[in-house]
CSV table of C-alpha atoms in Angstrom, one decimal:
chain,number,residue,atom,x,y,z
T,191,MET,CA,38.2,-24.0,-37.2
T,192,ASP,CA,38.9,-21.0,-39.5
T,193,THR,CA,41.7,-22.8,-41.3
T,194,PHE,CA,39.5,-25.9,-41.7
T,195,PHE,CA,36.8,-23.7,-43.3
T,196,LEU,CA,39.1,-21.8,-45.6
T,197,GLU,CA,41.0,-24.8,-46.9
T,198,SER,CA,38.0,-27.1,-47.4
T,199,GLY,CA,35.2,-25.0,-48.9
T,200,ILE,CA,31.5,-25.3,-48.2
T,201,GLN,CA,31.0,-28.6,-50.1
T,202,SER,CA,33.8,-30.3,-48.3
T,203,ILE,CA,32.5,-29.2,-44.9
T,204,ILE,CA,29.0,-30.6,-45.6
T,205,GLU,CA,30.5,-33.9,-46.7
T,206,LYS,CA,32.6,-34.1,-43.5
T,207,ILE,CA,29.7,-33.3,-41.2
T,208,THR,CA,27.5,-36.0,-42.8
T,209,PRO,CA,30.0,-38.5,-44.4
T,210,GLY,CA,27.5,-41.2,-45.0
T,211,ILE,CA,25.0,-39.1,-47.1
T,212,PRO,CA,25.6,-38.2,-50.7
T,213,HIS,CA,25.6,-34.5,-51.5
T,214,SER,CA,25.3,-32.6,-54.8
T,215,SER,CA,27.6,-29.7,-55.5
T,216,PHE,CA,24.8,-28.4,-57.9
T,217,ILE,CA,22.4,-28.0,-55.0
T,218,THR,CA,25.0,-26.5,-52.7
T,219,ASP,CA,26.1,-23.9,-55.3
T,220,LEU,CA,22.5,-23.1,-56.3
T,221,ALA,CA,21.5,-22.7,-52.6
T,222,ILE,CA,24.4,-20.3,-52.0
T,223,ILE,CA,23.7,-18.3,-55.1
T,224,MET,CA,20.0,-17.9,-54.3
T,225,ILE,CA,20.4,-17.1,-50.6
T,226,LEU,CA,23.1,-14.5,-51.0
T,227,ALA,CA,21.4,-13.0,-54.1
T,228,SER,CA,18.2,-12.5,-52.3
T,229,VAL,CA,19.9,-10.8,-49.3
T,230,VAL,CA,22.1,-8.6,-51.3
T,231,THR,CA,19.5,-7.6,-53.9
T,232,LEU,CA,17.0,-6.8,-51.1
T,233,ALA,CA,19.6,-4.4,-49.6
T,234,PHE,CA,20.1,-2.8,-53.0
T,235,PHE,CA,16.3,-2.5,-53.5
T,236,LYS,CA,16.1,-0.7,-50.1
T,237,MET,CA,18.9,1.6,-51.2
T,238,ARG,CA,16.9,2.3,-54.5
T,239,GLN,CA,19.8,1.0,-56.6
T,240,PRO,CA,19.4,-1.1,-59.8
T,241,LEU,CA,19.0,-4.8,-58.9
T,242,ILE,CA,21.5,-5.8,-61.6
T,243,ILE,CA,24.3,-4.1,-59.5
T,244,GLY,CA,23.2,-6.1,-56.5
T,245,TYR,CA,23.4,-9.3,-58.5
T,246,LEU,CA,26.9,-8.5,-59.7
T,247,PHE,CA,28.0,-7.5,-56.3
T,248,ALA,CA,26.6,-10.8,-54.8
T,249,GLY,CA,28.6,-12.8,-57.4
T,250,MET,CA,31.8,-10.9,-56.6
T,251,LEU,CA,31.4,-11.9,-52.9
T,252,ILE,CA,30.9,-15.6,-53.4
T,253,GLY,CA,33.1,-16.3,-56.4
T,254,PRO,CA,36.3,-18.3,-56.1
T,255,LEU,CA,38.3,-15.4,-57.5
T,256,SER,CA,36.8,-12.9,-54.9
T,257,PRO,CA,39.2,-10.5,-53.1
T,258,LEU,CA,37.5,-11.7,-49.9
T,259,TRP,CA,39.0,-15.2,-50.3
T,260,THR,CA,42.3,-13.7,-51.5
T,261,SER,CA,42.7,-11.9,-48.1
T,262,LEU,CA,41.6,-14.8,-46.0
T,263,LEU,CA,43.4,-17.7,-47.5
T,264,PRO,CA,47.0,-18.6,-46.6
T,265,GLU,CA,49.5,-17.5,-49.2
T,266,GLY,CA,49.8,-19.9,-52.1
T,267,GLN,CA,46.5,-21.6,-51.5
T,268,ASN,CA,44.7,-22.2,-54.8
T,269,ILE,CA,42.2,-24.4,-56.6
T,270,LEU,CA,42.4,-25.7,-60.1
T,271,GLY,CA,45.1,-23.1,-60.9
T,272,LEU,CA,42.5,-20.4,-60.8
T,273,GLY,CA,43.5,-18.8,-57.5
T,274,GLN,CA,41.7,-18.9,-54.1
T,275,ILE,CA,38.8,-21.1,-53.3
T,276,GLY,CA,35.4,-19.5,-52.6
T,277,LEU,CA,31.9,-20.5,-51.5
T,278,LEU,CA,31.1,-22.0,-54.9
T,279,SER,CA,32.7,-25.3,-56.0
T,280,ASP,CA,31.9,-25.7,-59.7
T,281,LEU,CA,32.9,-23.0,-62.1
T,282,GLY,CA,31.5,-24.9,-65.1
T,283,LEU,CA,28.1,-24.8,-63.4
T,284,LEU,CA,28.2,-21.0,-63.4
T,285,ASN,CA,28.6,-21.0,-67.1
T,286,ILE,CA,25.6,-23.3,-67.5
T,287,PHE,CA,23.5,-21.0,-65.3
T,288,ALA,CA,24.7,-18.0,-67.3
T,289,ASP,CA,23.6,-19.6,-70.6
T,290,LEU,CA,20.2,-20.5,-69.2
T,291,GLY,CA,19.7,-16.9,-68.0
T,292,VAL,CA,20.5,-15.4,-71.4
T,293,VAL,CA,18.1,-17.8,-73.3
T,294,LEU,CA,15.2,-17.3,-71.0
T,295,LEU,CA,15.7,-13.5,-70.7
T,296,LEU,CA,15.7,-13.0,-74.5
T,297,PHE,CA,12.7,-15.4,-74.9
T,298,VAL,CA,10.4,-13.5,-72.5
T,299,ILE,CA,11.5,-10.2,-74.0
T,300,GLY,CA,10.8,-11.5,-77.5
T,301,ILE,CA,7.2,-12.1,-76.4
T,302,GLU,CA,6.9,-8.3,-75.9
T,303,PHE,CA,7.7,-7.7,-79.6
T,304,PRO,CA,5.4,-9.1,-82.2
T,305,TYR,CA,6.4,-9.0,-85.9
T,306,SER,CA,4.6,-5.7,-86.5
T,307,LYS,CA,6.8,-3.9,-84.0
T,308,ILE,CA,10.0,-5.3,-85.3
T,309,ARG,CA,9.1,-4.5,-88.9
T,310,SER,CA,8.6,-0.8,-88.0
T,311,ILE,CA,12.2,-0.3,-86.8
T,312,GLY,CA,14.0,-2.7,-89.2
T,313,LYS,CA,15.9,-0.1,-91.3
T,314,VAL,CA,16.7,2.2,-88.4
T,315,ALA,CA,18.1,-0.7,-86.3
T,316,VAL,CA,20.4,-1.9,-89.1
T,317,GLY,CA,21.6,1.6,-89.8
T,318,ALA,CA,22.1,2.7,-86.2
T,319,GLY,CA,23.6,-0.6,-85.2
T,320,THR,CA,26.1,-0.7,-88.0
T,321,ILE,CA,27.3,2.9,-87.6
T,322,GLY,CA,27.5,2.7,-83.8
T,323,LEU,CA,29.4,-0.7,-83.9
T,324,PHE,CA,32.0,0.0,-86.5
T,325,SER,CA,32.7,3.6,-85.4
T,326,THR,CA,33.5,2.2,-81.9
T,327,LEU,CA,35.6,-0.6,-83.3
T,328,GLY,CA,37.7,1.8,-85.4
T,329,ALA,CA,38.2,4.3,-82.6
T,330,VAL,CA,39.2,1.7,-79.9
T,331,PHE,CA,41.5,-0.1,-82.4
T,332,TYR,CA,43.2,3.2,-83.3
T,333,VAL,CA,43.7,4.4,-79.8
T,334,SER,CA,44.8,1.0,-78.5
T,335,ASN,CA,47.4,0.8,-81.2
T,336,LEU,CA,48.5,4.4,-80.4
T,337,ILE,CA,49.1,3.6,-76.7
T,338,GLY,CA,51.3,0.6,-77.4
T,339,LEU,CA,49.1,-2.5,-77.7
T,340,ASN,CA,50.0,-4.8,-80.6
T,341,PHE,CA,47.9,-5.1,-83.7
T,342,MET,CA,45.9,-8.3,-82.7
T,343,ASP,CA,45.3,-7.1,-79.2
T,344,SER,CA,44.0,-3.8,-80.5
T,345,LEU,CA,41.8,-5.5,-83.1
T,346,PHE,CA,40.2,-7.9,-80.7
T,347,LEU,CA,39.7,-5.3,-78.1
T,348,GLY,CA,38.1,-2.9,-80.6
T,349,ALA,CA,35.8,-5.6,-81.7
T,350,ALA,CA,34.9,-6.7,-78.2
T,351,LEU,CA,34.1,-3.2,-77.0
T,352,SER,CA,31.9,-2.4,-80.1
T,353,ILE,CA,29.2,-4.9,-78.9
T,354,THR,CA,26.7,-3.8,-76.3
T,355,SER,CA,25.6,-6.5,-73.9
T,356,THR,CA,22.1,-7.6,-74.8
T,357,ALA,CA,21.5,-9.3,-71.4
T,358,VAL,CA,22.6,-6.4,-69.3
T,359,ILE,CA,20.7,-3.6,-71.2
T,360,VAL,CA,17.5,-5.6,-71.5
T,361,LYS,CA,17.5,-6.4,-67.8
T,362,ILE,CA,18.0,-2.7,-66.9
T,363,LEU,CA,15.2,-1.6,-69.2
T,364,GLU,CA,12.9,-4.3,-67.8
T,365,ASP,CA,13.6,-3.3,-64.2
T,366,SER,CA,13.0,0.4,-64.9
T,367,GLY,CA,9.7,-0.3,-66.6
T,368,LYS,CA,10.9,1.1,-69.9
T,369,ILE,CA,10.9,-2.1,-71.9
T,370,LYS,CA,7.7,-1.4,-73.8
T,371,LYS,CA,8.6,2.2,-74.8
T,372,GLU,CA,9.2,3.0,-78.5
T,373,SER,CA,12.8,3.9,-77.9
T,374,SER,CA,13.3,0.5,-76.2
T,375,ILE,CA,11.9,-1.3,-79.3
T,376,LEU,CA,14.6,0.4,-81.3
T,377,VAL,CA,17.3,-0.5,-78.8
T,378,LEU,CA,16.3,-4.1,-78.9
T,379,GLY,CA,16.4,-4.1,-82.7
T,380,VAL,CA,19.9,-2.6,-82.7
T,381,LEU,CA,21.0,-5.2,-80.1
T,382,ILE,CA,19.8,-8.1,-82.4
T,383,VAL,CA,21.7,-6.5,-85.3
T,384,GLU,CA,24.8,-6.2,-83.2
T,385,ASP,CA,24.5,-9.9,-82.1
T,386,ILE,CA,24.5,-11.0,-85.8
T,387,ILE,CA,27.5,-8.8,-86.6
T,388,ALA,CA,29.2,-10.1,-83.5
T,389,VAL,CA,28.9,-13.7,-84.8
T,390,ILE,CA,30.4,-12.5,-88.1
T,391,LEU,CA,33.2,-10.7,-86.3
T,392,ILE,CA,34.2,-13.7,-84.3
T,393,ALA,CA,34.5,-15.8,-87.4
T,394,THR,CA,36.4,-13.1,-89.2
T,395,LEU,CA,38.9,-12.4,-86.4
T,396,GLU,CA,39.5,-16.1,-85.9
T,397,SER,CA,40.4,-16.5,-89.6
T,398,VAL,CA,42.6,-13.4,-89.6
T,399,ALA,CA,44.5,-14.7,-86.5
T,400,LEU,CA,45.0,-18.2,-87.8
T,401,ALA,CA,45.5,-17.7,-91.5
T,402,GLN,CA,46.4,-14.0,-91.6
T,403,THR,CA,43.7,-13.5,-94.2
T,404,VAL,CA,40.0,-12.6,-94.1
T,405,SER,CA,37.6,-15.5,-95.0
T,406,TYR,CA,35.0,-13.8,-97.1
T,407,GLU,CA,33.3,-17.1,-97.6
T,408,SER,CA,32.7,-17.5,-93.8
T,409,ILE,CA,31.4,-13.9,-93.6
T,410,LEU,CA,29.0,-14.5,-96.5
T,411,THR,CA,27.8,-17.8,-95.0
T,412,VAL,CA,27.0,-16.2,-91.6
T,413,ILE,CA,25.0,-13.4,-93.3
T,414,VAL,CA,23.1,-15.8,-95.5
T,415,VAL,CA,22.3,-18.1,-92.6
T,416,ALA,CA,21.2,-15.2,-90.3
T,417,ALA,CA,19.0,-13.7,-93.1
T,418,THR,CA,17.4,-17.1,-93.8
T,419,LEU,CA,16.7,-17.9,-90.2
T,420,ILE,CA,15.2,-14.4,-89.4
T,421,GLY,CA,13.4,-14.2,-92.8
T,422,GLY,CA,12.0,-17.7,-92.4
T,423,THR,CA,10.8,-17.0,-88.9
T,424,LEU,CA,9.1,-13.8,-89.7
T,425,THR,CA,7.3,-15.2,-92.8
T,426,ILE,CA,6.7,-18.9,-92.6
T,427,GLY,CA,7.2,-19.3,-88.9
T,428,THR,CA,4.7,-16.6,-87.9
T,429,LYS,CA,2.0,-18.4,-89.9
T,430,LEU,CA,2.5,-21.9,-88.5
T,431,ILE,CA,3.9,-21.8,-84.9
T,432,PRO,CA,1.4,-19.4,-83.4
T,433,ARG,CA,-1.5,-21.6,-84.5
T,434,LEU,CA,0.1,-24.6,-82.9
T,435,ILE,CA,0.6,-22.7,-79.7
T,436,ASP,CA,-3.0,-21.7,-79.6
T,437,ARG,CA,-4.1,-25.3,-80.1
T,438,VAL,CA,-2.0,-26.3,-77.1
T,439,ALA,CA,-3.5,-23.4,-75.1
T,440,ALA,CA,-7.0,-24.6,-76.0
T,441,THR,CA,-6.4,-27.7,-73.8
T,442,GLU,CA,-6.5,-25.3,-70.9
T,443,HIS,CA,-3.6,-27.1,-69.2
T,444,LYS,CA,-1.1,-24.5,-68.1
T,445,GLU,CA,1.6,-27.1,-67.5
T,446,ILE,CA,1.4,-28.3,-71.1
T,447,LEU,CA,1.4,-24.8,-72.5
T,448,LEU,CA,4.5,-23.9,-70.3
T,449,LEU,CA,6.4,-26.9,-71.5
T,450,SER,CA,5.4,-26.3,-75.1
T,451,VAL,CA,6.6,-22.7,-75.1
T,452,LEU,CA,9.8,-23.6,-73.2
T,453,GLY,CA,10.4,-26.4,-75.7
T,454,LEU,CA,10.1,-23.9,-78.5
T,455,CYS,CA,12.4,-21.5,-76.7
T,456,PHE,CA,15.3,-23.9,-76.2
T,457,GLY,CA,14.6,-25.8,-79.5
T,458,TYR,CA,15.0,-22.5,-81.4
T,459,ALA,CA,18.1,-21.5,-79.4
T,460,LEU,CA,19.6,-24.9,-80.1
T,461,PHE,CA,18.8,-24.6,-83.8
T,462,ALA,CA,20.4,-21.1,-84.0
T,463,ASN,CA,23.5,-22.4,-82.2
T,464,ILE,CA,23.8,-25.4,-84.6
T,465,VAL,CA,23.7,-23.1,-87.7
T,466,GLY,CA,26.4,-20.9,-86.2
T,467,LEU,CA,24.4,-18.1,-84.7
T,468,SER,CA,23.9,-16.8,-81.1
T,469,VAL,CA,21.5,-18.7,-78.8
T,470,ALA,CA,20.2,-15.3,-77.8
T,471,ILE,CA,19.0,-14.7,-81.4
T,472,GLY,CA,17.2,-18.1,-81.5
T,473,ALA,CA,15.5,-17.5,-78.1
T,474,PHE,CA,14.4,-14.0,-79.1
T,475,LEU,CA,12.9,-15.3,-82.4
T,476,ALA,CA,11.1,-18.0,-80.5
T,477,GLY,CA,9.6,-15.3,-78.3
T,478,VAL,CA,8.5,-13.3,-81.3
T,479,LEU,CA,6.6,-16.4,-82.6
T,480,VAL,CA,4.9,-16.8,-79.3
T,481,ALA,CA,4.0,-13.1,-79.4
T,482,GLU,CA,2.0,-13.7,-82.6
T,483,SER,CA,-0.3,-16.2,-80.8
T,484,LYS,CA,-3.5,-15.4,-79.0
T,485,SER,CA,-2.1,-16.9,-75.8
T,486,ALA,CA,1.0,-14.7,-75.7
T,487,GLU,CA,0.2,-13.0,-72.5
T,488,VAL,CA,-0.5,-16.3,-70.7
T,489,SER,CA,2.7,-17.8,-72.0
T,490,LYS,CA,4.6,-14.8,-70.7
T,491,ILE,CA,3.1,-15.0,-67.3
T,492,LEU,CA,3.9,-18.7,-67.0
T,493,SER,CA,7.5,-18.2,-68.2
T,494,SER,CA,8.4,-15.1,-66.3
T,495,PRO,CA,9.1,-16.7,-62.8
T,496,ILE,CA,11.5,-19.2,-64.4
T,497,LYS,CA,13.1,-16.4,-66.3
T,498,ASP,CA,13.5,-14.2,-63.2
T,499,MET,CA,15.2,-17.0,-61.4
T,500,PHE,CA,17.8,-17.8,-64.1
T,501,VAL,CA,18.4,-14.2,-65.0
T,502,ALA,CA,19.3,-13.5,-61.4
T,503,ILE,CA,21.6,-16.5,-61.4
T,504,PHE,CA,23.1,-15.3,-64.8
T,505,PHE,CA,24.2,-11.9,-63.3
T,506,VAL,CA,25.4,-13.5,-60.1
T,507,SER,CA,27.4,-16.0,-62.1
T,508,ILE,CA,29.0,-13.2,-64.2
T,509,GLY,CA,30.1,-11.4,-61.1
T,510,ALA,CA,31.5,-14.7,-59.6
T,511,LEU,CA,33.5,-15.5,-62.7
T,512,MET,CA,35.3,-12.2,-62.9
T,513,ASN,CA,38.8,-12.0,-61.4
T,514,ILE,CA,38.6,-8.6,-60.0
T,515,THR,CA,41.8,-9.2,-58.0
T,516,GLU,CA,43.5,-8.0,-61.2
T,517,LEU,CA,41.8,-4.7,-60.9
T,518,GLU,CA,44.8,-2.7,-59.6
T,519,ASN,CA,46.9,-3.8,-62.6
T,520,TYR,CA,44.5,-2.5,-65.3
T,521,ILE,CA,42.2,-0.1,-63.6
T,522,TYR,CA,43.5,3.1,-65.3
T,523,LEU,CA,43.6,1.4,-68.7
T,524,ALA,CA,40.1,0.0,-68.2
T,525,PHE,CA,38.6,3.4,-67.3
T,526,ALA,CA,40.3,5.1,-70.2
T,527,ILE,CA,39.0,2.5,-72.7
T,528,ILE,CA,35.5,2.5,-71.2
T,529,ALA,CA,35.4,6.3,-71.5
T,530,LEU,CA,36.5,6.2,-75.1
T,531,SER,CA,34.1,3.3,-76.1
T,532,VAL,CA,31.1,4.9,-74.3
T,533,LEU,CA,31.6,8.3,-76.0
T,534,VAL,CA,32.2,6.9,-79.5
T,535,LYS,CA,29.3,4.4,-79.2
T,536,PHE,CA,27.0,7.2,-78.0
T,537,GLY,CA,28.0,9.4,-80.9
T,538,GLY,CA,27.7,6.6,-83.4
T,539,VAL,CA,24.2,5.5,-82.3
T,540,PHE,CA,22.9,9.0,-82.0
T,541,LEU,CA,24.1,9.9,-85.5
T,542,GLY,CA,22.7,6.6,-86.9
T,543,THR,CA,19.3,7.0,-85.4
T,544,PHE,CA,19.1,10.7,-86.3
T,545,LEU,CA,20.2,10.1,-89.9
T,546,PHE,CA,17.5,7.4,-90.2
T,547,GLY,CA,14.7,9.8,-89.3
T,548,GLN,CA,14.3,9.4,-85.5
T,549,GLY,CA,13.5,12.4,-83.4
T,550,LYS,CA,16.0,14.0,-81.0
T,551,VAL,CA,14.4,12.5,-77.8
T,552,GLN,CA,14.4,8.9,-79.2
T,553,SER,CA,17.9,9.3,-80.5
T,554,ILE,CA,19.2,10.4,-77.1
T,555,ARG,CA,17.5,7.6,-75.2
T,556,SER,CA,18.8,5.0,-77.7
T,557,ALA,CA,22.3,6.4,-77.6
T,558,PHE,CA,22.6,6.5,-73.8
T,559,ALA,CA,21.1,3.0,-73.5
T,560,LEU,CA,23.5,1.4,-76.0
T,561,ALA,CA,26.6,3.3,-75.0
T,562,GLY,CA,27.2,1.6,-71.7
T,563,PRO,CA,27.4,-2.1,-71.0
T,564,ARG,CA,29.8,-4.7,-72.5
T,565,GLY,CA,29.3,-8.3,-71.6
T,566,GLU,CA,28.8,-11.8,-73.0
T,567,PHE,CA,30.0,-11.3,-76.6
T,568,SER,CA,32.9,-9.1,-75.5
T,569,ILE,CA,34.1,-11.8,-73.1
T,570,VAL,CA,33.6,-14.6,-75.7
T,571,MET,CA,35.4,-12.6,-78.4
T,572,VAL,CA,38.5,-12.0,-76.2
T,573,LYS,CA,38.5,-15.5,-74.9
T,574,THR,CA,38.5,-16.8,-78.5
T,575,GLY,CA,41.6,-14.8,-79.2
T,576,VAL,CA,43.4,-15.9,-76.0
T,577,ASP,CA,42.5,-19.6,-76.7
T,578,ILE,CA,44.1,-19.6,-80.1
T,579,GLY,CA,47.1,-17.7,-78.9
T,580,ALA,CA,46.4,-14.6,-81.0
T,581,VAL,CA,45.8,-12.2,-78.0
T,582,SER,CA,47.9,-11.5,-74.9
T,583,SER,CA,46.7,-13.3,-71.8
T,584,PHE,CA,46.2,-10.0,-69.8
T,585,MET,CA,43.3,-9.1,-72.2
T,586,PHE,CA,40.9,-11.6,-70.5
T,587,PRO,CA,41.0,-10.0,-67.0
T,588,LEU,CA,41.0,-6.6,-68.7
T,589,ILE,CA,37.8,-7.3,-70.6
T,590,GLY,CA,36.3,-8.8,-67.4
T,591,ILE,CA,37.0,-5.6,-65.5
T,592,ILE,CA,35.6,-3.5,-68.3
T,593,SER,CA,32.4,-5.6,-68.4
T,594,ILE,CA,31.8,-5.2,-64.6
T,595,ILE,CA,32.5,-1.4,-64.6
T,596,SER,CA,30.4,-0.8,-67.7
T,597,ALA,CA,27.5,-2.8,-66.2
T,598,PHE,CA,27.7,-0.8,-63.0
T,599,ILE,CA,27.5,2.6,-64.8
T,600,SER,CA,24.8,1.6,-67.4
T,601,PRO,CA,21.7,2.2,-65.2
T,602,PHE,CA,23.1,5.6,-64.3
T,603,LEU,CA,23.6,6.5,-68.0
T,604,ILE,CA,19.9,5.7,-68.6
T,605,GLN,CA,18.9,7.9,-65.6
T,606,ILE,CA,21.0,10.7,-67.0
T,607,SER,CA,19.2,10.5,-70.4
T,608,ASP,CA,15.9,10.8,-68.6
T,609,ARG,CA,17.0,13.9,-66.8
T,610,ILE,CA,18.4,15.5,-70.0
T,611,ILE,CA,15.1,14.8,-71.8
T,612,VAL,CA,13.0,16.2,-68.9
T,613,ASN,CA,15.1,19.3,-68.7
T,614,ALA,CA,15.0,19.8,-72.5
T,615,LYS,CA,11.1,19.6,-72.4
T,616,GLU,CA,10.9,22.1,-69.5
T,617,GLU,CA,13.0,24.6,-71.4
């Protein structure tokens, strides 16, 4: 029976038990994700640990690349060339879940930040984000080159580790009840700036790898498009869209309002993606537009349950997609690079916020929050390099390990910042 279970997988077992009834792998995978996520996250809640760690841990348990399946499966057993089979049957589905989670998370967070809040931290976010990002990129590139990685591996790794994960840090701040604090507004502003720079970096690195030259035209195009989209949203968009949302809300049909704001969310995310920007930027800007309407709070309440579901699936999916069986091969290198990138990012963000007139307390909070997690853009950046043959194949599992470890330590970095600030005030 054990061999049958291991070699078939959950979906195959269901089909063999009831051969005459059609079954959907989508429903099977979704059921497995939600059941295990609820059990594991409840356990982490009882242990008073951040839920995001529970989500990631749940993903590691059920993923096709999990060490659990590595130890149980007969030697040589693999699926689609990816390694051992797990509880989940469709890796592509995990990527879809992850994309939905990012879009909905950034949309609901955007509702918390009307234009007036964003305008108040604009210059500081640009300054702190730029200094923190490029100081980290330079330091990681230099040290990676020093320890023997080739030029392109070092360049892509430095770029990947200079971008803080928006999805991870926003979820941590939200779970800890800090999302509305002034320092969190600044953190979110820096994250948006970094996302824009990340899009530019991906285009630049790709052109360097393929043509061995920097395409200044591509960089300028991305900057102009980003400025136009953000500027148009915060000027023309804030005068038109909120009025339309309020008209829909005046019908007093919650279903219609929910569909309207979700349509705006995914429509804006799609538009941002079409013009070459991140879907996260589009979703966040859609949330900002909703925040300017009189029905912003109702829209948030209606959207939040859907967001919570897909955000949970997002982090479970990230955990499931990571091949942590490679951990032993890169663990020391991963920890060394994480330590370097965290320290440099902390110093860069702290210096940037302090130079732009922020107080010591706010600078410390922002620096600790932004120093830790690497995630979606880091993975995309390295995968781009691997796909075009510019980066060594071992870089992908390495960035996966770094993403997981950095996500684990991030909640604790924020807790450390709270203790430092409390102790400083007591003195």
